[in-house]
Every structure is written in structure tokens, then in C-alpha cells.
Amino acid sequence: MNELVSRAYKDVKKLFTRSVFLGAATTLSAAATVVAVDHYQKRNIQRKTKFPHLEPQHVEIGNTSTTVYTYGEDVFKDMLEAINNAKSSVYLESYIWKGDEYGRRFKDAVIDAYHRGVDVYLIYDSFANLVVQKSFFDFPEGIHVLAYPLFRPQILTLDLKYTGRDHRKILVVDEEVGFVGGFNIGSTYATQWRDTHMRVTGPGVWELVSAFVNFWNHNRKGRLPHIEPVHTPDWLPRIQTAANAPIRQVYPVRNIYLEAFRRASHHIYLTQAYFIPDAVFLDELLAAAARGVDVRIIVPEASNHVLTDWLSRGQYSKMLRGGITIWLFKNAMVHAKTCTVDGVWTTIGTANIDRLSLQGNYEINLSIYDTDLAATMERVFESDLSNCRRLDLDEWENRPLLNKVGEVLLAPLSPLL
């Protein structure tokens, strides 16, 4: 009897193992097929890059001045001007820093600042810049450069705290003017991608100073100097940062969204480059829609990551049936990570709505309570809607059967992206 039980157990174990491997192989094969087909279809396509955008929008929030940017050339111009006028310090952190025309402009600007006697601290992510020539990140010895490591050995022990990347984009000059948002540094982002960034001066800039300094001090090694943290005499409950720090298992960005959704009574306008919400996140949006909140989400019609598109689409049926409207941004990549709720609350930052951003990467979002800023962000949203087409439920339900099968096969990848 024991022998029969043992044999049955082994057979079940073998069947389970084979099923797991077969499932994984099927999912990976589907992913490889989707990527290959996408590459084939796009190889000779020149995407149009004309899209509506507003001039920089200025909003005063108490003693803090802010500017909202929706076009790369506009924000890069002001960022470079700030660096060129730097007197004491430049803190620059960018997930991607291309070695192209705009990348070189920023490199030349920080080197010139250093030669004027300015203290320069730079952070970039090694993985995100693998395609950039390593020599591009050679700077004069006196410039302090922190390359967030490509690999951390703790990953081998499956310690998820060490899998996140540094996805943040921050510039602070003289601890007086700061920039944060979705724009990476590069020529493509200057004119071809629709993104959102914010400039902050006044007491509110401390939020960005503190975020940069804390990250630097926690991750610096070797001869990289410690930066003395600065306190602020101003408590600004209307302007705060939510900074994800995976090594400390701190993930406030997700929470600021969830709290805003729970409070929503009229509308939620959300713009996302990569939208793969977890069950709780999606449930809060559906609950808001069920109580009559106008929930609108802008996503790319076709992003630069085709797998993300397919995983996002796997949620569309549930969203559309639940009263959420989906708006597809046409002819260009929309990379913004913004939301405004009820004409009161706004967030602008670096975090996407996916596992990597909300529970994996270093991210930073500003959380702001101000009606004038919310009104500005609603104008931005309306401008973006003019370049969108609304996805109809009937259209979506009648998509090809092959697409539906692909979405099911790829769904197991959602927790990884």
C-alpha cells in the first residue's frame, strides 16, 4: 500500500513539474512571438511624432512656484539654463541618459559648472544605459558620479529588495530650483515623446533635495562623499514627495494613488505609459466608477514595449465593463505618469502603474493638493484627449480570437513587469 501511495505521489509530482515547465515554455514562446511580430511590423514604419502640447504652465502654490511641462524641448531648455546658472551645487539623477545631442548638452553643462567651482553630483542607472557607450560617462575626476549597479549579488538569493532599478529623474540646482517627472535625457524625448515634468522653486524644492541626498548617501561607496542632509523650517502638507525605496521595503507611491481613488467623488483623470495594475489597484478604480466617478485613463495606442501593451490589454474588458473609459494616445509615445482627482489632488512623477514601479524600483512622485494646479492638469488632460481615440467596448469584445488567446498566455508575466 505504501509503495502504491509513493508511486502515485511521484507520478503526481512529475505531472505537476511537467505542467509548470510546459506553462512557462508556452508563456515565453508567446512573448517571443509577440516581440518578433512587433519588430517585423515596425521595422519600416516611421511613426508620426506630431501631438498637441501646451506651453509651460506656471502655478503658484503658497510660497512655492511650479511650472508644468508637456514638451521635452521646453523642459530641457530650462533645465540646462538652471545648470548653466548654478553657483554652488548640481544634483542630477536620470534613469536614462543618452549619449546623443541632448545628452552631450547636459554633459557639457555639468562639466562647465564643475569648472566654475560648482559641486556636481550625478546618478544614472547602469542597466538602463547599457546601449550607451561606457566612455560617455567618463567625467573629470572632481565630478562625483554614482552608477547604480547593473547587478547585485543578493539577487542570486531571490531577495527581491535588490531587483529594483533607479527609475527616478531629478535635477536640483543650488538647492533652490528642482525638476522631477517622466522625462529621461535624450534627443528622442525632446521632441518625439509626450511626457510631463514639473519645476519647483521656493520651500517645496526641499522635497527633491531630501530625496536626492537620501538616495545618494544610502547608495554611495568608495570615495564618493557624504552629502550633509538639510532640514526645512517649512512644513508643506500640500506638497510632499512619495519616494519608493525597495531596499527599505518602503512603497508610498502606490498608497497615494489608492487613497486618492478612495476619496474620489467626481472624476479621476489618469495618464500612464505602462498600465498593468494589480488586483487591489484595479478594484479601487472600479469601485470609484461604480459609485459614479468619471474614471478616464489615457494609455499609448502602441508603446515602445509591446509586451507591456499586451499585458495591459488583458485588463481592458474588466475595465470597460466596469465603466472605466480608456483613451488611446495616437501617433506618438505618451510616457507621462500623472493623475488628478476631483479638481483637488495631483501627482506628477516617475512611477508607472505596474509591479516594477510600485513594488520594485526606486521611484519618486510629487503629491500635491491645490485646485489651481489640478485645473492646469485637467487642461493638459483635455489637450491629450484631443489626440486620443476612445476604445469602444463592442470594438474590444470583437477583437480577433488570436489576440484573446495571446492575452491569456501572456498574463503570467504580469507580476514580473
CSV table of C-alpha atoms in Angstrom, one decimal:
chain,number,residue,atom,x,y,z
A,1,MET,CA,0.0,0.0,0.0
A,2,ASN,CA,2.8,2.4,0.9
A,3,GLU,CA,4.5,1.6,-2.3
A,4,LEU,CA,1.4,2.4,-4.3
A,5,VAL,CA,1.0,5.7,-2.5
A,6,SER,CA,4.6,6.6,-3.0
A,7,ARG,CA,4.4,5.8,-6.7
A,8,ALA,CA,1.2,7.8,-7.1
A,9,TYR,CA,2.9,10.8,-5.3
A,10,LYS,CA,5.8,10.6,-7.7
A,11,ASP,CA,3.5,10.5,-10.7
A,12,VAL,CA,1.6,13.5,-9.5
A,13,LYS,CA,4.8,15.4,-8.7
A,14,LYS,CA,6.1,14.5,-12.2
A,15,LEU,CA,2.9,15.6,-13.8
A,16,PHE,CA,2.9,18.9,-11.9
A,17,THR,CA,6.5,19.6,-12.8
A,18,ARG,CA,5.9,18.9,-16.4
A,19,SER,CA,2.8,21.2,-16.3
A,20,VAL,CA,4.7,24.0,-14.8
A,21,PHE,CA,7.5,23.8,-17.3
A,22,LEU,CA,5.0,23.5,-20.2
A,23,GLY,CA,3.1,26.5,-19.0
A,24,ALA,CA,6.3,28.6,-18.6
A,25,ALA,CA,7.5,27.5,-22.0
A,26,THR,CA,4.2,28.4,-23.6
A,27,THR,CA,4.2,31.8,-22.0
A,28,LEU,CA,7.8,32.5,-23.0
A,29,SER,CA,7.1,31.3,-26.6
A,30,ALA,CA,4.1,33.6,-26.8
A,31,ALA,CA,6.1,36.5,-25.5
A,32,ALA,CA,8.9,35.8,-28.0
A,33,THR,CA,6.4,35.6,-30.9
A,34,VAL,CA,4.7,38.9,-29.9
A,35,VAL,CA,8.1,40.7,-29.7
A,36,ALA,CA,9.2,39.2,-33.0
A,37,VAL,CA,6.0,40.1,-34.9
A,38,ASP,CA,6.0,43.7,-33.4
A,39,HIS,CA,9.6,44.2,-34.6
A,40,TYR,CA,8.8,42.9,-38.0
A,41,GLN,CA,5.8,45.1,-38.4
A,42,LYS,CA,7.5,48.2,-37.2
A,43,ARG,CA,10.9,47.8,-39.0
A,44,ASN,CA,9.9,50.1,-41.9
A,45,ILE,CA,7.3,52.2,-40.1
A,46,GLN,CA,8.2,55.9,-39.4
A,47,ARG,CA,5.9,56.9,-36.5
A,48,LYS,CA,4.5,60.4,-36.8
A,49,THR,CA,5.5,62.5,-33.8
A,50,LYS,CA,3.2,65.4,-34.0
A,51,PHE,CA,1.0,65.7,-31.0
A,52,PRO,CA,-0.6,68.5,-29.0
A,53,HIS,CA,1.2,70.0,-26.1
A,54,LEU,CA,0.8,73.1,-24.0
A,55,GLU,CA,3.2,75.9,-23.4
A,56,PRO,CA,4.8,75.6,-19.9
A,57,GLN,CA,2.1,76.3,-17.3
A,58,HIS,CA,3.0,78.3,-14.2
A,59,VAL,CA,1.2,77.8,-10.9
A,60,GLU,CA,1.8,79.4,-7.5
A,61,ILE,CA,1.2,77.1,-4.5
A,62,GLY,CA,1.6,79.3,-1.4
A,63,ASN,CA,5.2,80.4,-1.4
A,64,THR,CA,6.2,77.7,-3.9
A,65,SER,CA,6.3,78.3,-7.6
A,66,THR,CA,5.7,75.5,-10.0
A,67,THR,CA,5.9,75.0,-13.8
A,68,VAL,CA,4.3,72.1,-15.6
A,69,TYR,CA,6.0,71.0,-18.9
A,70,THR,CA,4.4,68.8,-21.5
A,71,TYR,CA,7.2,69.0,-24.2
A,72,GLY,CA,10.8,67.9,-23.9
A,73,GLU,CA,12.5,70.8,-25.6
A,74,ASP,CA,10.8,73.2,-23.2
A,75,VAL,CA,11.9,71.5,-20.0
A,76,PHE,CA,15.4,70.7,-21.3
A,77,LYS,CA,15.9,74.4,-22.1
A,78,ASP,CA,15.0,75.4,-18.6
A,79,MET,CA,17.0,72.5,-17.0
A,80,LEU,CA,20.1,73.5,-19.0
A,81,GLU,CA,19.6,77.1,-18.1
A,82,ALA,CA,19.4,76.2,-14.4
A,83,ILE,CA,22.7,74.2,-14.6
A,84,ASN,CA,24.4,77.0,-16.6
A,85,ASN,CA,23.4,79.4,-13.8
A,86,ALA,CA,24.4,77.1,-10.9
A,87,LYS,CA,26.6,78.7,-8.2
A,88,SER,CA,27.1,76.1,-5.6
A,89,SER,CA,25.7,72.6,-6.4
A,90,VAL,CA,24.1,70.5,-9.1
A,91,TYR,CA,22.3,67.2,-8.2
A,92,LEU,CA,21.3,65.3,-11.4
A,93,GLU,CA,19.7,61.9,-11.4
A,94,SER,CA,18.4,60.2,-14.6
A,95,TYR,CA,17.3,56.7,-15.3
A,96,ILE,CA,18.3,57.0,-19.0
A,97,TRP,CA,21.0,59.5,-20.2
A,98,LYS,CA,21.6,59.1,-23.9
A,99,GLY,CA,24.9,59.9,-25.4
A,100,ASP,CA,23.3,61.9,-28.2
A,101,GLU,CA,23.0,65.6,-28.9
A,102,TYR,CA,20.9,66.4,-25.9
A,103,GLY,CA,22.8,64.0,-23.7
A,104,ARG,CA,26.0,65.8,-24.6
A,105,ARG,CA,24.5,69.2,-23.9
A,106,PHE,CA,23.7,68.1,-20.4
A,107,LYS,CA,27.2,66.5,-20.0
A,108,ASP,CA,28.9,69.7,-21.2
A,109,ALA,CA,26.7,71.8,-18.9
A,110,VAL,CA,27.6,69.9,-15.8
A,111,ILE,CA,31.3,69.8,-16.7
A,112,ASP,CA,31.2,73.6,-17.3
A,113,ALA,CA,29.5,74.0,-13.9
A,114,TYR,CA,32.3,72.0,-12.2
A,115,HIS,CA,35.0,74.1,-13.8
A,116,ARG,CA,33.2,77.2,-12.4
A,117,GLY,CA,33.6,75.7,-8.9
A,118,VAL,CA,30.2,74.1,-8.5
A,119,ASP,CA,29.9,70.8,-6.6
A,120,VAL,CA,28.4,68.3,-9.1
A,121,TYR,CA,26.7,65.0,-8.1
A,122,LEU,CA,25.4,62.7,-10.8
A,123,ILE,CA,23.4,59.4,-10.7
A,124,TYR,CA,22.5,57.2,-13.5
A,125,ASP,CA,21.2,53.6,-13.8
A,126,SER,CA,23.8,51.2,-15.3
A,127,PHE,CA,21.2,48.7,-16.7
A,128,ALA,CA,19.1,51.4,-18.4
A,129,ASN,CA,22.2,52.8,-20.2
A,130,LEU,CA,23.8,49.5,-21.4
A,131,VAL,CA,23.4,50.7,-25.0
A,132,VAL,CA,25.2,54.0,-24.2
A,133,GLN,CA,29.0,53.9,-24.8
A,134,LYS,CA,30.7,53.5,-21.4
A,135,SER,CA,33.1,56.3,-22.2
A,136,PHE,CA,30.2,58.8,-22.3
A,137,PHE,CA,30.0,58.5,-18.5
A,138,ASP,CA,33.7,59.5,-18.1
A,139,PHE,CA,33.7,62.8,-16.2
A,140,PRO,CA,36.5,65.0,-14.7
A,141,GLU,CA,37.8,63.4,-11.5
A,142,GLY,CA,36.2,66.1,-9.3
A,143,ILE,CA,32.7,65.4,-10.5
A,144,HIS,CA,31.0,62.8,-8.3
A,145,VAL,CA,29.3,60.0,-10.3
A,146,LEU,CA,27.2,57.2,-8.8
A,147,ALA,CA,26.4,54.5,-11.3
A,148,TYR,CA,23.6,52.5,-9.8
A,149,PRO,CA,24.9,48.9,-10.2
A,150,LEU,CA,24.0,46.7,-13.0
A,151,PHE,CA,23.9,43.6,-10.8
A,152,ARG,CA,23.6,43.0,-7.1
A,153,PRO,CA,24.7,39.5,-5.8
A,154,GLN,CA,21.7,39.4,-3.4
A,155,ILE,CA,19.5,38.7,-6.5
A,156,LEU,CA,21.0,35.2,-6.6
A,157,THR,CA,19.3,34.5,-3.3
A,158,LEU,CA,16.0,35.8,-4.7
A,159,ASP,CA,16.0,38.8,-2.4
A,160,LEU,CA,13.5,40.9,-4.3
A,161,LYS,CA,14.6,44.1,-2.4
A,162,TYR,CA,17.7,44.1,-4.7
A,163,THR,CA,16.0,43.7,-8.0
A,164,GLY,CA,14.7,47.2,-8.5
A,165,ARG,CA,16.3,49.8,-10.7
A,166,ASP,CA,16.8,53.5,-10.1
A,167,HIS,CA,14.0,54.8,-12.3
A,168,ARG,CA,14.0,58.4,-10.9
A,169,LYS,CA,14.6,61.6,-12.8
A,170,ILE,CA,15.6,64.5,-10.6
A,171,LEU,CA,17.5,67.7,-11.1
A,172,VAL,CA,18.2,70.1,-8.2
A,173,VAL,CA,20.4,73.2,-8.6
A,174,ASP,CA,21.8,75.2,-5.7
A,175,GLU,CA,19.1,73.5,-3.5
A,176,GLU,CA,16.8,76.3,-4.8
A,177,VAL,CA,15.3,75.0,-8.1
A,178,GLY,CA,14.2,71.4,-8.8
A,179,PHE,CA,12.8,69.4,-11.6
A,180,VAL,CA,11.0,66.0,-11.5
A,181,GLY,CA,8.9,63.9,-13.8
A,182,GLY,CA,8.9,61.4,-16.6
A,183,PHE,CA,11.5,62.8,-19.0
A,184,ASN,CA,14.7,60.9,-19.4
A,185,ILE,CA,17.6,62.8,-21.0
A,186,GLY,CA,18.0,62.3,-24.8
A,187,SER,CA,17.0,63.8,-28.2
A,188,THR,CA,14.1,61.3,-28.7
A,189,TYR,CA,12.5,62.6,-25.5
A,190,ALA,CA,13.0,66.3,-26.6
A,191,THR,CA,10.5,66.1,-29.5
A,192,GLN,CA,9.1,62.6,-30.1
A,193,TRP,CA,7.6,61.5,-26.8
A,194,ARG,CA,4.8,63.2,-24.9
A,195,ASP,CA,5.8,63.4,-21.2
A,196,THR,CA,5.2,65.5,-18.2
A,197,HIS,CA,7.7,67.2,-15.9
A,198,MET,CA,7.5,69.8,-13.1
A,199,ARG,CA,9.8,72.6,-12.0
A,200,VAL,CA,9.7,73.7,-8.3
A,201,THR,CA,11.2,76.7,-6.6
A,202,GLY,CA,10.7,78.0,-3.1
A,203,PRO,CA,10.1,75.9,0.0
A,204,GLY,CA,8.8,73.0,-2.0
A,205,VAL,CA,12.2,72.2,-3.5
A,206,TRP,CA,13.3,70.8,-0.2
A,207,GLU,CA,11.3,67.7,-1.1
A,208,LEU,CA,13.5,67.0,-4.1
A,209,VAL,CA,16.8,68.0,-2.3
A,210,SER,CA,16.0,65.5,0.5
A,211,ALA,CA,15.1,62.7,-1.9
A,212,PHE,CA,18.3,63.1,-3.9
A,213,VAL,CA,20.5,63.4,-0.8
A,214,ASN,CA,19.0,60.4,1.0
A,215,PHE,CA,19.4,58.2,-2.1
A,216,TRP,CA,23.0,59.3,-2.6
A,217,ASN,CA,24.1,58.8,1.0
A,218,HIS,CA,22.4,55.3,1.1
A,219,ASN,CA,24.0,54.1,-2.1
A,220,ARG,CA,27.4,55.8,-2.3
A,221,LYS,CA,30.5,53.7,-2.0
A,222,GLY,CA,34.3,54.1,-2.1
A,223,ARG,CA,35.4,57.7,-2.3
A,224,LEU,CA,32.1,59.2,-3.1
A,225,PRO,CA,31.5,61.9,-0.4
A,226,HIS,CA,28.6,62.1,2.1
A,227,ILE,CA,26.2,64.9,1.4
A,228,GLU,CA,25.1,66.6,4.6
A,229,PRO,CA,21.3,66.4,4.8
A,230,VAL,CA,19.4,69.7,5.2
A,231,HIS,CA,16.3,70.3,7.3
A,232,THR,CA,13.5,72.5,6.3
A,233,PRO,CA,11.8,75.1,8.5
A,234,ASP,CA,8.7,74.8,6.3
A,235,TRP,CA,6.1,72.1,6.7
A,236,LEU,CA,4.2,71.8,3.5
A,237,PRO,CA,1.4,69.4,3.8
A,238,ARG,CA,0.1,70.5,0.3
A,239,ILE,CA,3.4,69.4,-1.4
A,240,GLN,CA,5.0,66.2,-0.5
A,241,THR,CA,7.1,63.5,-2.1
A,242,ALA,CA,6.3,59.8,-2.2
A,243,ALA,CA,9.7,58.1,-2.7
A,244,ASN,CA,9.8,54.3,-3.2
A,245,ALA,CA,12.9,52.7,-1.6
A,246,PRO,CA,12.8,48.9,-2.3
A,247,ILE,CA,15.9,48.2,-0.1
A,248,ARG,CA,13.9,49.6,2.8
A,249,GLN,CA,10.7,48.0,1.6
A,250,VAL,CA,9.0,51.4,1.5
A,251,TYR,CA,6.5,51.9,-1.3
A,252,PRO,CA,4.4,55.0,-0.7
A,253,VAL,CA,3.6,55.8,-4.4
A,254,ARG,CA,1.0,53.1,-4.6
A,255,ASN,CA,-0.6,54.3,-1.4
A,256,ILE,CA,-1.0,57.9,-2.5
A,257,TYR,CA,-2.9,56.7,-5.6
A,258,LEU,CA,-5.1,54.3,-3.6
A,259,GLU,CA,-6.0,57.0,-1.0
A,260,ALA,CA,-6.9,59.5,-3.8
A,261,PHE,CA,-9.1,56.9,-5.5
A,262,ARG,CA,-10.9,56.1,-2.3
A,263,ARG,CA,-11.7,59.7,-1.7
A,264,ALA,CA,-12.8,60.5,-5.3
A,265,SER,CA,-16.4,61.7,-5.7
A,266,HIS,CA,-16.4,63.3,-9.2
A,267,HIS,CA,-13.6,62.3,-11.5
A,268,ILE,CA,-10.2,60.6,-11.9
A,269,TYR,CA,-8.0,61.5,-14.9
A,270,LEU,CA,-5.1,59.2,-15.1
A,271,THR,CA,-2.3,59.2,-17.8
A,272,GLN,CA,0.1,56.2,-17.8
A,273,ALA,CA,2.8,55.0,-20.2
A,274,TYR,CA,2.6,51.4,-18.9
A,275,PHE,CA,-0.6,50.4,-17.1
A,276,ILE,CA,-0.6,46.9,-15.5
A,277,PRO,CA,-2.5,47.4,-12.2
A,278,ASP,CA,-2.5,44.8,-9.5
A,279,ALA,CA,-5.9,43.5,-8.3
A,280,VAL,CA,-6.3,46.0,-5.4
A,281,PHE,CA,-5.3,49.0,-7.6
A,282,LEU,CA,-7.8,48.0,-10.3
A,283,ASP,CA,-10.5,47.2,-7.7
A,284,GLU,CA,-10.3,50.7,-6.3
A,285,LEU,CA,-10.7,52.3,-9.8
A,286,LEU,CA,-13.7,50.0,-10.5
A,287,ALA,CA,-15.2,50.9,-7.1
A,288,ALA,CA,-14.9,54.6,-7.9
A,289,ALA,CA,-16.5,54.1,-11.3
A,290,ALA,CA,-19.3,52.0,-9.7
A,291,ARG,CA,-20.2,54.9,-7.4
A,292,GLY,CA,-20.5,57.3,-10.3
A,293,VAL,CA,-16.9,58.7,-10.6
A,294,ASP,CA,-15.8,59.6,-14.1
A,295,VAL,CA,-12.7,57.4,-14.5
A,296,ARG,CA,-10.7,58.1,-17.6
A,297,ILE,CA,-7.3,56.6,-18.4
A,298,ILE,CA,-5.0,57.6,-21.2
A,299,VAL,CA,-2.5,55.0,-22.4
A,300,PRO,CA,-0.4,54.7,-25.6
A,301,GLU,CA,-2.2,53.1,-28.5
A,302,ALA,CA,1.2,51.4,-29.1
A,303,SER,CA,4.0,51.9,-26.6
A,304,ASN,CA,7.7,51.2,-27.0
A,305,HIS,CA,7.3,48.0,-25.0
A,306,VAL,CA,4.9,45.7,-26.9
A,307,LEU,CA,4.7,43.1,-24.1
A,308,THR,CA,3.5,45.8,-21.7
A,309,ASP,CA,0.8,46.7,-24.2
A,310,TRP,CA,-0.4,43.1,-24.3
A,311,LEU,CA,-0.4,42.7,-20.6
A,312,SER,CA,-2.3,46.0,-20.2
A,313,ARG,CA,-4.9,44.9,-22.7
A,314,GLY,CA,-5.6,41.8,-20.6
A,315,GLN,CA,-7.4,44.2,-18.2
A,316,TYR,CA,-9.4,46.2,-20.7
A,317,SER,CA,-12.5,44.0,-20.8
A,318,LYS,CA,-12.9,44.2,-17.0
A,319,MET,CA,-12.3,48.0,-17.0
A,320,LEU,CA,-14.6,48.8,-19.9
A,321,ARG,CA,-17.4,46.6,-18.5
A,322,GLY,CA,-16.9,48.4,-15.1
A,323,GLY,CA,-17.5,51.9,-16.5
A,324,ILE,CA,-13.8,53.0,-16.9
A,325,THR,CA,-13.2,54.7,-20.2
A,326,ILE,CA,-9.9,54.0,-22.0
A,327,TRP,CA,-8.4,56.6,-24.3
A,328,LEU,CA,-5.6,55.5,-26.7
A,329,PHE,CA,-3.0,58.1,-27.5
A,330,LYS,CA,-2.2,58.1,-31.2
A,331,ASN,CA,0.9,58.5,-33.3
A,332,ALA,CA,3.4,59.1,-30.5
A,333,MET,CA,4.5,57.5,-27.3
A,334,VAL,CA,2.9,59.0,-24.2
A,335,HIS,CA,5.2,58.5,-21.3
A,336,ALA,CA,3.6,60.7,-18.6
A,337,LYS,CA,2.9,59.4,-15.1
A,338,THR,CA,0.3,61.8,-13.9
A,339,CYS,CA,-3.2,61.8,-12.2
A,340,THR,CA,-5.6,64.4,-11.0
A,341,VAL,CA,-8.7,63.7,-8.9
A,342,ASP,CA,-11.8,65.9,-8.2
A,343,GLY,CA,-10.0,69.1,-9.1
A,344,VAL,CA,-8.1,68.9,-5.9
A,345,TRP,CA,-5.3,66.4,-5.9
A,346,THR,CA,-2.5,65.9,-8.4
A,347,THR,CA,0.5,63.6,-8.7
A,348,ILE,CA,3.4,64.1,-11.2
A,349,GLY,CA,6.4,61.8,-11.1
A,350,THR,CA,8.4,58.8,-12.4
A,351,ALA,CA,6.3,55.8,-11.3
A,352,ASN,CA,4.3,53.7,-13.8
A,353,ILE,CA,1.3,51.6,-12.7
A,354,ASP,CA,3.0,48.2,-12.8
A,355,ARG,CA,4.7,46.0,-10.3
A,356,LEU,CA,8.2,47.2,-11.3
A,357,SER,CA,7.4,50.8,-10.4
A,358,LEU,CA,5.1,50.3,-7.5
A,359,GLN,CA,6.9,47.4,-5.7
A,360,GLY,CA,10.3,47.1,-7.3
A,361,ASN,CA,12.1,50.3,-8.5
A,362,TYR,CA,13.3,53.4,-6.8
A,363,GLU,CA,10.6,56.0,-7.8
A,364,ILE,CA,9.5,59.4,-6.9
A,365,ASN,CA,6.2,61.2,-7.3
A,366,LEU,CA,5.1,64.6,-6.0
A,367,SER,CA,1.7,64.5,-4.3
A,368,ILE,CA,0.1,68.0,-4.4
A,369,TYR,CA,-3.2,69.4,-3.1
A,370,ASP,CA,-4.0,72.5,-5.0
A,371,THR,CA,-7.0,73.5,-7.1
A,372,ASP,CA,-5.1,75.7,-9.5
A,373,LEU,CA,-2.6,73.0,-10.3
A,374,ALA,CA,-5.4,70.4,-10.6
A,375,ALA,CA,-7.2,72.8,-13.1
A,376,THR,CA,-3.9,73.1,-15.0
A,377,MET,CA,-3.5,69.3,-15.2
A,378,GLU,CA,-7.1,68.9,-16.3
A,379,ARG,CA,-6.3,71.3,-19.2
A,380,VAL,CA,-3.3,69.1,-20.0
A,381,PHE,CA,-5.5,66.0,-19.9
A,382,GLU,CA,-8.1,67.6,-22.3
A,383,SER,CA,-5.3,68.5,-24.7
A,384,ASP,CA,-4.1,64.9,-24.6
A,385,LEU,CA,-7.6,63.6,-25.2
A,386,SER,CA,-7.7,65.6,-28.5
A,387,ASN,CA,-5.0,63.2,-29.7
A,388,CYS,CA,-6.8,60.1,-28.4
A,389,ARG,CA,-9.5,57.7,-29.7
A,390,ARG,CA,-11.8,56.2,-27.2
A,391,LEU,CA,-11.8,52.4,-27.0
A,392,ASP,CA,-15.3,51.1,-27.5
A,393,LEU,CA,-16.5,48.0,-25.6
A,394,ASP,CA,-18.1,46.4,-28.6
A,395,GLU,CA,-14.9,47.0,-30.7
A,396,TRP,CA,-12.8,45.5,-27.9
A,397,GLU,CA,-15.1,42.5,-27.4
A,398,ASN,CA,-14.9,41.7,-31.1
A,399,ARG,CA,-11.1,41.7,-31.4
A,400,PRO,CA,-9.6,38.7,-33.1
A,401,LEU,CA,-9.6,35.4,-31.2
A,402,LEU,CA,-5.9,35.1,-31.6
A,403,ASN,CA,-5.4,38.3,-29.6
A,404,LYS,CA,-7.6,37.0,-26.8
A,405,VAL,CA,-5.6,33.8,-26.6
A,406,GLY,CA,-2.3,35.8,-26.6
A,407,GLU,CA,-3.5,37.9,-23.7
A,408,VAL,CA,-4.3,34.8,-21.7
A,409,LEU,CA,-1.0,33.1,-22.5
A,410,LEU,CA,1.0,36.3,-21.5
A,411,ALA,CA,-0.9,37.0,-18.3
A,412,PRO,CA,1.5,35.1,-16.1
A,413,LEU,CA,4.2,37.7,-16.9
A,414,SER,CA,2.2,40.5,-15.2
A,415,PRO,CA,3.9,40.1,-11.8
A,416,LEU,CA,7.3,40.4,-13.5
A,417,LEU,CA,6.7,43.8,-15.2
